[in-house]
PDB file of C-alpha atoms in Angstrom:
ATOM      1  CA  MET Q   1     198.984 118.990  69.311  1.00 89.00           C
ATOM      2  CA  ASP Q   2     202.838 118.668  68.583  1.00 92.00           C
ATOM      3  CA  THR Q   3     203.662 121.732  66.099  1.00 94.00           C
ATOM      4  CA  THR Q   4     207.706 120.366  65.956  1.00 95.00           C
ATOM      5  CA  PHE Q   5     209.696 123.246  63.011  1.00 96.00           C
ATOM      6  CA  MET Q   6     212.724 123.088  61.990  1.00 97.00           C
ATOM      7  CA  MET Q   7     215.306 126.900  62.533  1.00 96.00           C
ATOM      8  CA  ALA Q   8     217.693 128.412  60.461  1.00 97.00           C
ATOM      9  CA  THR Q   9     220.020 130.716  61.101  1.00 96.00           C
ATOM     10  CA  MET Q  10     220.641 133.917  59.668  1.00 95.00           C
ATOM     11  CA  LEU Q  11     223.544 136.011  58.624  1.00 94.00           C
ATOM     12  CA  THR Q  12     224.024 139.734  59.068  1.00 90.00           C
ATOM     13  CA  GLY Q  13     226.176 142.340  59.003  1.00 85.00           C
ATOM     14  CA  GLN Q  14     228.908 141.057  56.866  1.00 86.00           C
ATOM     15  CA  PRO Q  15     230.253 139.173  60.323  1.00 91.00           C
ATOM     16  CA  ASP Q  16     233.908 137.372  59.861  1.00 94.00           C
ATOM     17  CA  PRO Q  17     233.678 134.050  58.883  1.00 95.00           C
ATOM     18  CA  GLU Q  18     236.345 132.342  60.842  1.00 95.00           C
ATOM     19  CA  ASP Q  19     233.687 133.999  64.037  1.00 95.00           C
ATOM     20  CA  VAL Q  20     230.993 132.156  62.059  1.00 96.00           C
ATOM     21  CA  LYS Q  21     232.727 128.659  62.471  1.00 96.00           C
ATOM     22  CA  LYS Q  22     233.902 129.476  65.924  1.00 96.00           C
ATOM     23  CA  TYR Q  23     230.405 129.986  67.301  1.00 96.00           C
ATOM     24  CA  PHE Q  24     228.928 127.423  65.882  1.00 97.00           C
ATOM     25  CA  ARG Q  25     232.165 125.077  66.552  1.00 97.00           C
ATOM     26  CA  ALA Q  26     231.061 126.260  70.926  1.00 97.00           C
ATOM     27  CA  LEU Q  27     227.437 125.778  69.654  1.00 97.00           C
ATOM     28  CA  ARG Q  28     228.425 122.000  69.023  1.00 97.00           C
ATOM     29  CA  LEU Q  29     229.957 121.720  71.949  1.00 98.00           C
ATOM     30  CA  ALA Q  30     226.956 122.899  74.185  1.00 98.00           C
ATOM     31  CA  GLN Q  31     224.563 120.689  71.921  1.00 98.00           C
ATOM     32  CA  ARG Q  32     227.145 117.440  72.789  1.00 98.00           C
ATOM     33  CA  ASP Q  33     226.491 118.460  76.780  1.00 98.00           C
ATOM     34  CA  ILE Q  34     222.708 118.739  76.727  1.00 98.00           C
ATOM     35  CA  ASP Q  35     222.813 115.817  75.007  1.00 98.00           C
ATOM     36  CA  LEU Q  36     224.529 113.855  77.499  1.00 98.00           C
ATOM     37  CA  ARG Q  37     222.779 115.708  80.860  1.00 98.00           C
ATOM     38  CA  PRO Q  38     220.142 118.150  80.035  1.00 97.00           C
ATOM     39  CA  GLU Q  39     219.199 118.235  83.474  1.00 97.00           C
ATOM     40  CA  VAL Q  40     221.982 120.195  84.244  1.00 98.00           C
ATOM     41  CA  TYR Q  41     221.551 122.772  81.644  1.00 98.00           C
ATOM     42  CA  THR Q  42     217.225 123.698  81.586  1.00 97.00           C
ATOM     43  CA  LYS Q  43     218.273 126.830  84.501  1.00 97.00           C
ATOM     44  CA  HIS Q  44     218.752 128.411  81.828  1.00 96.00           C
ATOM     45  CA  TYR Q  45     215.602 129.112  80.844  1.00 94.00           C
ATOM     46  CA  ARG Q  46     214.962 131.220  83.316  1.00 93.00           C
ATOM     47  CA  ASN Q  47     217.861 133.596  82.335  1.00 91.00           C
ATOM     48  CA  GLU Q  48     215.155 134.336  79.568  1.00 88.00           C
ATOM     49  CA  PHE Q  49     211.194 134.106  81.326  1.00 89.00           C
ATOM     50  CA  PRO Q  50     209.385 136.963  82.075  1.00 89.00           C
ATOM     51  CA  LYS Q  51     209.867 137.269  85.996  1.00 88.00           C
ATOM     52  CA  ARG Q  52     205.985 136.848  87.215  1.00 89.00           C
ATOM     53  CA  PHE Q  53     206.544 132.780  85.987  1.00 90.00           C
ATOM     54  CA  LEU Q  54     209.648 132.340  87.414  1.00 92.00           C
ATOM     55  CA  PRO Q  55     207.480 131.708  90.726  1.00 93.00           C
ATOM     56  CA  GLU Q  56     205.993 128.706  89.223  1.00 90.00           C
ATOM     57  CA  MET Q  57     208.869 127.287  87.268  1.00 91.00           C
ATOM     58  CA  ASP Q  58     210.373 124.006  87.723  1.00 94.00           C
ATOM     59  CA  THR Q  59     212.899 123.844  84.930  1.00 95.00           C
ATOM     60  CA  ARG Q  60     214.387 120.501  86.400  1.00 95.00           C
ATOM     61  CA  ARG Q  61     210.635 119.058  84.908  1.00 94.00           C
ATOM     62  CA  TRP Q  62     211.290 120.233  81.746  1.00 93.00           C
ATOM     63  CA  GLY Q  63     212.808 119.282  78.274  1.00 94.00           C
ATOM     64  CA  PRO Q  64     216.302 120.485  76.461  1.00 95.00           C
ATOM     65  CA  GLY Q  65     214.317 122.273  73.952  1.00 95.00           C
ATOM     66  CA  GLU Q  66     216.033 123.119  70.510  1.00 96.00           C
ATOM     67  CA  ARG Q  67     218.090 120.559  69.324  1.00 97.00           C
ATOM     68  CA  ILE Q  68     220.794 121.766  66.205  1.00 98.00           C
ATOM     69  CA  VAL Q  69     221.469 119.588  63.502  1.00 98.00           C
ATOM     70  CA  PHE Q  70     225.158 119.976  62.021  1.00 97.00           C
ATOM     71  CA  GLU Q  71     224.012 118.918  58.453  1.00 97.00           C
ATOM     72  CA  PRO Q  72     222.727 120.776  55.717  1.00 97.00           C
ATOM     73  CA  TYR Q  73     220.392 122.831  54.825  1.00 97.00           C
ATOM     74  CA  SER Q  74     220.569 121.975  51.257  1.00 97.00           C
ATOM     75  CA  LYS Q  75     219.812 123.534  48.345  1.00 98.00           C
ATOM     76  CA  GLU Q  76     216.387 120.777  47.914  1.00 98.00           C
ATOM     77  CA  VAL Q  77     215.131 121.658  51.521  1.00 98.00           C
ATOM     78  CA  PHE Q  78     215.381 125.182  50.703  1.00 98.00           C
ATOM     79  CA  GLU Q  79     213.383 125.201  47.260  1.00 98.00           C
ATOM     80  CA  ARG Q  80     210.933 123.095  48.252  1.00 98.00           C
ATOM     81  CA  SER Q  81     210.494 125.812  51.637  1.00 98.00           C
ATOM     82  CA  PHE Q  82     210.159 128.129  48.994  1.00 98.00           C
ATOM     83  CA  GLN Q  83     207.430 126.643  47.551  1.00 97.00           C
ATOM     84  CA  TRP Q  84     205.578 124.980  50.678  1.00 98.00           C
ATOM     85  CA  ILE Q  85     205.380 128.725  51.393  1.00 97.00           C
ATOM     86  CA  ARG Q  86     204.501 129.942  48.176  1.00 96.00           C
ATOM     87  CA  GLU Q  87     201.542 127.281  46.820  1.00 96.00           C
ATOM     88  CA  ARG Q  88     199.656 128.496  50.439  1.00 96.00           C
ATOM     89  CA  GLY Q  89     200.103 132.625  49.464  1.00 95.00           C
ATOM     90  CA  LEU Q  90     201.247 133.052  52.934  1.00 95.00           C
ATOM     91  CA  PHE Q  91     203.682 136.323  51.268  1.00 94.00           C
ATOM     92  CA  GLU Q  92     200.139 137.295  49.088  1.00 89.00           C
ATOM     93  CA  GLY Q  93     200.713 141.193  48.027  1.00 88.00           C
ATOM     94  CA  GLN Q  94     204.729 140.168  49.426  1.00 89.00           C
ATOM     95  CA  ASP Q  95     207.826 140.416  47.544  1.00 93.00           C
ATOM     96  CA  MET Q  96     209.407 136.597  48.250  1.00 96.00           C
ATOM     97  CA  GLY Q  97     212.552 137.433  46.661  1.00 96.00           C
ATOM     98  CA  ALA Q  98     213.656 134.953  43.568  1.00 95.00           C
ATOM     99  CA  GLY Q  99     214.267 132.006  45.696  1.00 96.00           C
ATOM    100  CA  CYS Q 100     217.811 131.418  44.541  1.00 97.00           C
ATOM    101  CA  TYR Q 101     219.573 129.031  47.009  1.00 98.00           C
ATOM    102  CA  GLU Q 102     223.305 130.655  45.635  1.00 97.00           C
ATOM    103  CA  ASP Q 103     222.389 134.162  46.016  1.00 97.00           C
ATOM    104  CA  ALA Q 104     220.259 132.826  49.587  1.00 97.00           C
ATOM    105  CA  CYS Q 105     222.945 130.700  51.256  1.00 98.00           C
ATOM    106  CA  VAL Q 106     226.265 130.529  52.503  1.00 97.00           C
ATOM    107  CA  SER Q 107     228.043 127.601  53.016  1.00 97.00           C
ATOM    108  CA  LEU Q 108     231.126 127.891  55.111  1.00 95.00           C
ATOM    109  CA  GLY Q 109     232.126 124.676  54.812  1.00 85.00           C
ATOM    110  CA  ALA Q 110     229.689 122.009  53.471  1.00 47.00           C
ATOM    111  CA  GLN Q 111     228.834 121.828  49.454  1.00 42.00           C
ATOM    112  CA  GLY Q 112     225.953 123.183  47.815  1.00 38.00           C
ATOM    113  CA  ALA Q 113     226.030 127.088  48.460  1.00 41.00           C
ATOM    114  CA  LYS Q 114     228.817 129.588  48.058  1.00 43.00           C
ATOM    115  CA  ALA Q 115     230.613 131.667  50.761  1.00 38.00           C
TER     116      ALA Q 115
ATOM    117  CA  MET H   1     235.115 144.767  62.348  1.00 64.00           C
ATOM    118  CA  GLY H   2     233.287 144.795  65.820  1.00 74.00           C
ATOM    119  CA  LYS H   3     233.182 142.645  68.169  1.00 85.00           C
ATOM    120  CA  PHE H   4     231.289 139.201  67.012  1.00 89.00           C
ATOM    121  CA  VAL H   5     228.074 139.813  68.975  1.00 88.00           C
ATOM    122  CA  ILE H   6     226.322 136.817  70.678  1.00 90.00           C
ATOM    123  CA  SER H   7     222.498 136.959  71.578  1.00 88.00           C
ATOM    124  CA  PRO H   8     220.507 134.458  73.664  1.00 89.00           C
ATOM    125  CA  HIS H   9     217.306 133.055  72.194  1.00 85.00           C
ATOM    126  CA  PHE H  10     215.627 131.504  74.093  1.00 88.00           C
ATOM    127  CA  ARG H  11     217.900 128.167  73.724  1.00 94.00           C
ATOM    128  CA  LEU H  12     219.790 126.360  75.665  1.00 97.00           C
ATOM    129  CA  HIS H  13     223.171 126.312  73.702  1.00 97.00           C
ATOM    130  CA  GLU H  14     224.615 130.228  74.060  1.00 96.00           C
ATOM    131  CA  TRP H  15     224.386 129.953  77.907  1.00 97.00           C
ATOM    132  CA  VAL H  16     225.466 126.939  78.462  1.00 98.00           C
ATOM    133  CA  ALA H  17     228.716 127.830  75.896  1.00 98.00           C
ATOM    134  CA  GLU H  18     229.284 131.187  77.497  1.00 97.00           C
ATOM    135  CA  GLU H  19     228.998 129.116  80.997  1.00 97.00           C
ATOM    136  CA  LYS H  20     231.306 126.137  79.999  1.00 98.00           C
ATOM    137  CA  GLY H  21     233.659 128.966  78.354  1.00 98.00           C
ATOM    138  CA  TYR H  22     233.407 127.704  74.880  1.00 98.00           C
ATOM    139  CA  PHE H  23     233.666 130.707  73.171  1.00 97.00           C
ATOM    140  CA  ARG H  24     236.097 131.697  74.727  1.00 97.00           C
ATOM    141  CA  GLU H  25     238.259 128.389  73.761  1.00 97.00           C
ATOM    142  CA  VAL H  26     237.148 128.516  70.149  1.00 97.00           C
ATOM    143  CA  GLY H  27     238.871 132.126  70.362  1.00 97.00           C
ATOM    144  CA  LEU H  28     236.226 133.645  69.926  1.00 95.00           C
ATOM    145  CA  ASP H  29     236.218 137.763  70.279  1.00 94.00           C
ATOM    146  CA  TYR H  30     232.955 138.775  71.207  1.00 93.00           C
ATOM    147  CA  GLU H  31     230.095 140.480  73.395  1.00 92.00           C
ATOM    148  CA  PHE H  32     227.331 138.248  74.838  1.00 92.00           C
ATOM    149  CA  ARG H  33     223.885 140.053  74.918  1.00 85.00           C
ATOM    150  CA  GLY H  34     220.247 139.697  74.888  1.00 74.00           C
ATOM    151  CA  VAL H  35     218.189 140.886  72.225  1.00 70.00           C
ATOM    152  CA  TRP H  36     215.758 141.278  74.777  1.00 68.00           C
ATOM    153  CA  GLU H  37     217.323 142.518  77.553  1.00 71.00           C
ATOM    154  CA  GLY H  38     216.738 144.721  80.208  1.00 71.00           C
ATOM    155  CA  GLN H  39     213.031 144.577  78.793  1.00 75.00           C
ATOM    156  CA  GLU H  40     209.855 143.842  80.167  1.00 79.00           C
ATOM    157  CA  LEU H  41     209.363 141.008  77.956  1.00 74.00           C
ATOM    158  CA  GLU H  42     205.802 140.411  78.466  1.00 74.00           C
ATOM    159  CA  LYS H  43     205.736 144.298  76.743  1.00 75.00           C
ATOM    160  CA  ALA H  44     208.024 144.133  74.129  1.00 75.00           C
ATOM    161  CA  HIS H  45     206.857 140.650  72.691  1.00 75.00           C
ATOM    162  CA  ALA H  46     202.821 142.627  72.070  1.00 75.00           C
ATOM    163  CA  LEU H  47     204.062 143.273  68.696  1.00 75.00           C
ATOM    164  CA  ALA H  48     201.587 145.400  66.185  1.00 70.00           C
ATOM    165  CA  ASN H  49     198.743 142.543  64.781  1.00 73.00           C
ATOM    166  CA  LYS H  50     201.010 141.619  62.276  1.00 76.00           C
ATOM    167  CA  VAL H  51     204.271 142.119  63.179  1.00 74.00           C
ATOM    168  CA  GLY H  52     206.422 138.818  63.592  1.00 76.00           C
ATOM    169  CA  ALA H  53     210.077 137.241  63.166  1.00 81.00           C
ATOM    170  CA  PHE H  54     210.265 138.413  59.004  1.00 85.00           C
ATOM    171  CA  GLN H  55     209.458 142.041  60.479  1.00 85.00           C
ATOM    172  CA  SER H  56     212.182 142.345  62.134  1.00 84.00           C
ATOM    173  CA  PHE H  57     214.842 140.578  59.280  1.00 89.00           C
ATOM    174  CA  GLU H  58     212.774 143.850  57.595  1.00 87.00           C
ATOM    175  CA  GLN H  59     213.878 146.355  60.034  1.00 88.00           C
ATOM    176  CA  GLY H  60     216.939 144.762  60.477  1.00 84.00           C
ATOM    177  CA  ARG H  61     218.432 142.787  63.552  1.00 80.00           C
ATOM    178  CA  GLU H  62     221.221 144.011  66.001  1.00 74.00           C
ATOM    179  CA  ALA H  63     223.156 140.152  66.360  1.00 78.00           C
ATOM    180  CA  ASN H  64     225.452 138.680  63.527  1.00 83.00           C
ATOM    181  CA  VAL H  65     223.913 135.680  63.905  1.00 90.00           C
ATOM    182  CA  SER H  66     220.495 135.040  64.665  1.00 89.00           C
ATOM    183  CA  CYS H  67     217.902 132.841  64.063  1.00 92.00           C
ATOM    184  CA  ALA H  68     214.183 132.493  63.298  1.00 93.00           C
ATOM    185  CA  CYS H  69     211.445 129.960  61.492  1.00 95.00           C
ATOM    186  CA  HIS H  70     213.675 128.378  57.860  1.00 97.00           C
ATOM    187  CA  TRP H  71     210.464 129.121  56.671  1.00 97.00           C
ATOM    188  CA  THR H  72     210.738 133.119  57.193  1.00 96.00           C
ATOM    189  CA  VAL H  73     214.641 133.339  57.259  1.00 96.00           C
ATOM    190  CA  ASN H  74     214.565 131.780  53.768  1.00 97.00           C
ATOM    191  CA  VAL H  75     211.902 134.412  52.380  1.00 97.00           C
ATOM    192  CA  ALA H  76     214.190 136.779  54.027  1.00 96.00           C
ATOM    193  CA  ALA H  77     216.920 135.597  52.717  1.00 97.00           C
ATOM    194  CA  SER H  78     216.079 135.965  49.177  1.00 97.00           C
ATOM    195  CA  ARG H  79     215.055 139.049  49.818  1.00 96.00           C
ATOM    196  CA  GLY H  80     218.694 140.015  50.628  1.00 94.00           C
ATOM    197  CA  HIS H  81     217.878 140.712  54.357  1.00 94.00           C
ATOM    198  CA  GLY H  82     221.123 138.271  55.190  1.00 94.00           C
ATOM    199  CA  LYS H  83     222.306 135.612  54.137  1.00 96.00           C
ATOM    200  CA  MET H  84     220.909 132.405  55.773  1.00 97.00           C
ATOM    201  CA  TYR H  85     224.096 129.452  56.871  1.00 97.00           C
ATOM    202  CA  ALA H  86     223.620 126.454  55.067  1.00 98.00           C
ATOM    203  CA  ASP H  87     225.740 124.120  57.361  1.00 97.00           C
ATOM    204  CA  ALA H  88     223.115 123.624  60.117  1.00 97.00           C
ATOM    205  CA  TYR H  89     219.509 123.938  61.454  1.00 98.00           C
ATOM    206  CA  SER H  90     217.929 123.187  64.465  1.00 97.00           C
ATOM    207  CA  VAL H  91     214.323 121.497  65.537  1.00 97.00           C
ATOM    208  CA  ALA H  92     211.860 123.468  67.617  1.00 95.00           C
ATOM    209  CA  PRO H  93     209.545 120.954  69.617  1.00 94.00           C
ATOM    210  CA  SER H  94     206.639 123.170  69.642  1.00 92.00           C
ATOM    211  CA  ALA H  95     202.694 122.876  70.123  1.00 92.00           C
ATOM    212  CA  ILE H  96     199.201 123.734  70.298  1.00 92.00           C
ATOM    213  CA  PHE H  97     197.922 124.789  73.582  1.00 89.00           C
ATOM    214  CA  VAL H  98     194.293 125.022  75.351  1.00 89.00           C
ATOM    215  CA  PRO H  99     193.371 126.037  79.158  1.00 87.00           C
ATOM    216  CA  PRO H 100     192.551 122.782  80.333  1.00 86.00           C
ATOM    217  CA  GLU H 101     188.895 124.375  81.019  1.00 87.00           C
ATOM    218  CA  SER H 102     188.617 123.987  77.378  1.00 89.00           C
ATOM    219  CA  LYS H 103     185.934 121.761  75.184  1.00 91.00           C
ATOM    220  CA  ILE H 104     188.468 121.510  72.887  1.00 92.00           C
ATOM    221  CA  ARG H 105     190.098 118.150  72.866  1.00 91.00           C
ATOM    222  CA  ASN H 106     191.357 116.900  69.311  1.00 94.00           C
ATOM    223  CA  PRO H 107     192.972 118.941  65.511  1.00 95.00           C
ATOM    224  CA  GLU H 108     189.400 118.625  64.285  1.00 95.00           C
ATOM    225  CA  ASP H 109     187.982 121.111  67.217  1.00 94.00           C
ATOM    226  CA  LEU H 110     190.019 124.001  66.136  1.00 95.00           C
ATOM    227  CA  ARG H 111     188.071 124.264  63.086  1.00 96.00           C
ATOM    228  CA  GLY H 112     187.439 127.847  62.704  1.00 95.00           C
ATOM    229  CA  VAL H 113     188.616 128.259  65.845  1.00 93.00           C
ATOM    230  CA  PRO H 114     191.330 131.496  66.039  1.00 91.00           C
ATOM    231  CA  ILE H 115     194.522 130.023  67.017  1.00 91.00           C
ATOM    232  CA  SER H 116     196.840 132.120  68.510  1.00 90.00           C
ATOM    233  CA  VAL H 117     200.373 131.699  66.290  1.00 91.00           C
ATOM    234  CA  GLY H 118     203.324 135.034  65.686  1.00 90.00           C
ATOM    235  CA  TYR H 119     202.528 136.163  62.240  1.00 91.00           C
ATOM    236  CA  GLN H 120     205.266 135.460  59.452  1.00 92.00           C
ATOM    237  CA  SER H 121     207.155 133.314  62.440  1.00 92.00           C
ATOM    238  CA  GLY H 122     207.339 129.541  63.119  1.00 93.00           C
ATOM    239  CA  SER H 123     204.146 128.900  64.428  1.00 92.00           C
ATOM    240  CA  HIS H 124     202.119 130.917  61.457  1.00 94.00           C
ATOM    241  CA  TYR H 125     203.606 127.878  59.321  1.00 96.00           C
ATOM    242  CA  SER H 126     203.941 125.448  61.414  1.00 96.00           C
ATOM    243  CA  THR H 127     200.032 125.478  62.533  1.00 95.00           C
ATOM    244  CA  ILE H 128     199.163 125.558  59.238  1.00 97.00           C
ATOM    245  CA  GLN H 129     201.651 122.189  58.406  1.00 97.00           C
ATOM    246  CA  ALA H 130     199.833 120.510  61.439  1.00 96.00           C
ATOM    247  CA  LEU H 131     196.678 121.633  60.907  1.00 97.00           C
ATOM    248  CA  GLU H 132     196.315 120.832  57.145  1.00 97.00           C
ATOM    249  CA  GLN H 133     196.508 117.316  57.768  1.00 97.00           C
ATOM    250  CA  TYR H 134     192.782 117.695  60.079  1.00 97.00           C
ATOM    251  CA  MET H 135     191.332 119.832  57.892  1.00 97.00           C
ATOM    252  CA  PRO H 136     190.909 122.552  54.557  1.00 97.00           C
ATOM    253  CA  ALA H 137     192.803 126.029  54.847  1.00 96.00           C
ATOM    254  CA  SER H 138     189.859 128.095  54.958  1.00 96.00           C
ATOM    255  CA  ASP H 139     188.696 126.414  58.219  1.00 97.00           C
ATOM    256  CA  ILE H 140     192.555 127.488  59.983  1.00 96.00           C
ATOM    257  CA  ASN H 141     191.556 130.317  61.568  1.00 94.00           C
ATOM    258  CA  LEU H 142     194.962 132.109  62.504  1.00 94.00           C
ATOM    259  CA  SER H 143     195.331 135.827  64.952  1.00 90.00           C
ATOM    260  CA  PHE H 144     198.368 137.628  64.339  1.00 91.00           C
ATOM    261  CA  ALA H 145     197.426 139.835  66.928  1.00 83.00           C
ATOM    262  CA  ASP H 146     198.389 139.042  70.195  1.00 83.00           C
ATOM    263  CA  GLY H 147     202.094 139.586  69.471  1.00 78.00           C
ATOM    264  CA  ILE H 148     205.336 136.803  70.146  1.00 75.00           C
ATOM    265  CA  LEU H 149     206.330 133.933  72.726  1.00 81.00           C
ATOM    266  CA  PHE H 150     205.935 135.620  75.861  1.00 80.00           C
ATOM    267  CA  SER H 151     202.682 138.512  74.836  1.00 82.00           C
ATOM    268  CA  ARG H 152     200.954 135.162  74.177  1.00 85.00           C
ATOM    269  CA  LEU H 153     202.181 133.113  76.462  1.00 85.00           C
ATOM    270  CA  ALA H 154     200.710 135.687  79.115  1.00 84.00           C
ATOM    271  CA  LYS H 155     197.647 135.676  77.185  1.00 84.00           C
ATOM    272  CA  LEU H 156     197.039 132.456  77.951  1.00 85.00           C
ATOM    273  CA  VAL H 157     197.726 132.003  81.688  1.00 83.00           C
ATOM    274  CA  ASP H 158     195.384 135.098  81.971  1.00 83.00           C
ATOM    275  CA  ARG H 159     192.380 133.453  79.860  1.00 82.00           C
ATOM    276  CA  GLU H 160     192.996 136.404  77.592  1.00 81.00           C
ATOM    277  CA  VAL H 161     192.996 133.842  74.364  1.00 69.00           C
ATOM    278  CA  ARG H 162     192.000 130.531  73.349  1.00 65.00           C
ATOM    279  CA  PRO H 163     194.278 128.083  71.407  1.00 67.00           C
ATOM    280  CA  LEU H 164     197.776 129.075  71.229  1.00 70.00           C
ATOM    281  CA  LEU H 165     200.891 127.401  69.456  1.00 69.00           C
ATOM    282  CA  LEU H 166     203.995 127.899  71.623  1.00 69.00           C
ATOM    283  CA  PRO H 167     207.693 125.999  72.460  1.00 67.00           C
ATOM    284  CA  ARG H 168     207.005 122.769  74.025  1.00 62.00           C
ATOM    285  CA  ALA H 169     210.349 123.139  76.010  1.00 55.00           C
ATOM    286  CA  ALA H 170     209.100 126.948  77.409  1.00 49.00           C
ATOM    287  CA  ARG H 171     206.212 125.073  79.583  1.00 49.00           C
ATOM    288  CA  VAL H 172     202.675 126.722  80.788  1.00 54.00           C
ATOM    289  CA  PRO H 173     203.103 126.922  84.542  1.00 54.00           C
ATOM    290  CA  GLU H 174     201.372 124.110  85.948  1.00 49.00           C
ATOM    291  CA  GLY H 175     197.623 124.191  85.346  1.00 53.00           C
ATOM    292  CA  ASP H 176     197.029 126.868  82.980  1.00 60.00           C
ATOM    293  CA  GLY H 177     197.324 124.917  79.533  1.00 62.00           C
ATOM    294  CA  HIS H 178     197.513 121.543  78.280  1.00 58.00           C
ATOM    295  CA  ASP H 179     198.594 119.792  74.694  1.00 59.00           C
ATOM    296  CA  LEU H 180     195.969 119.342  72.430  1.00 53.00           C
ATOM    297  CA  HIS H 181     196.376 115.814  72.273  1.00 43.00           C
ATOM    298  CA  ASP H 182     197.114 115.725  75.281  1.00 34.00           C
ATOM    299  CA  GLY H 183     193.510 115.004  76.089  1.00 30.00           C
ATOM    300  CA  ASP H 184     193.920 112.672  79.644  1.00 27.00           C
ATOM    301  CA  HIS H 185     195.933 115.226  80.771  1.00 25.00           C
ATOM    302  CA  ALA H 186     198.560 112.736  80.956  1.00 25.00           C
ATOM    303  CA  HIS H 187     201.199 114.863  80.311  1.00 24.00           C
ATOM    304  CA  ARG H 188     199.423 118.108  81.048  1.00 24.00           C
ATOM    305  CA  ALA H 189     202.410 120.816  80.432  1.00 27.00           C
ATOM    306  CA  ALA H 190     203.905 121.733  83.640  1.00 21.00           C
TER     307      ALA H 190
END
């Protein structure tokens, strides 16, 4: 059963915003390459799998996996997701914080969040 | 300010950018090292019950930039464990797998059956998101005791757990599991 879901990036340790921009610029180039010729790069899965599985892995048959979308994680998406978690009690007994987009998120180029 | 730390984390992008020299090309002064480097992943991923991605943010992550499902990053950032980067997100294909010999063939068959997921990790939320189309929350039975990614994969292959959720690109070795919707085994994960 498919359970595809969204991933997000967390910045910790106060990295230089210019470095973060450069990092994502490089990832955008990588995403283009993966889109164009996924079969060339699926070999890299072998770098991170436990050794016991390597003999059985034919990564030529594997898909590209995660895809980065260079679109904003908007305030609406943030708030709807926060609410979705709260409604289901997935942090019951734990502090979820204020759920304030402007405090929790940082934008280095897109609109809607403060840097 | 120290070097920018880049840690690959089970997706292709960081490896491709490193291979093609893109990090250097954009002028990044960086260090490339895996979070799990040098560790036996099956053991390293065998976290305690109810320890998952959110708890790793609570403990503090080494890399300047790291990823998790958007739900956990959302709450972790709301709690002040970092800043959620709002200019991009990603989409991760994943699925619930069962062993090929399992009698479970349809989502409804999972009613009350323990499903192995990572606590407050993508698999936790996405399993609920998918299964609540088929059953009430009270019938969704999640188990958090089998750790994260490779610990759970090993347990499926070794038949120590029943259904579990895995990334779809990270295929289960041939004959060791199939996607639950692929009832005819035409797309048996290999």
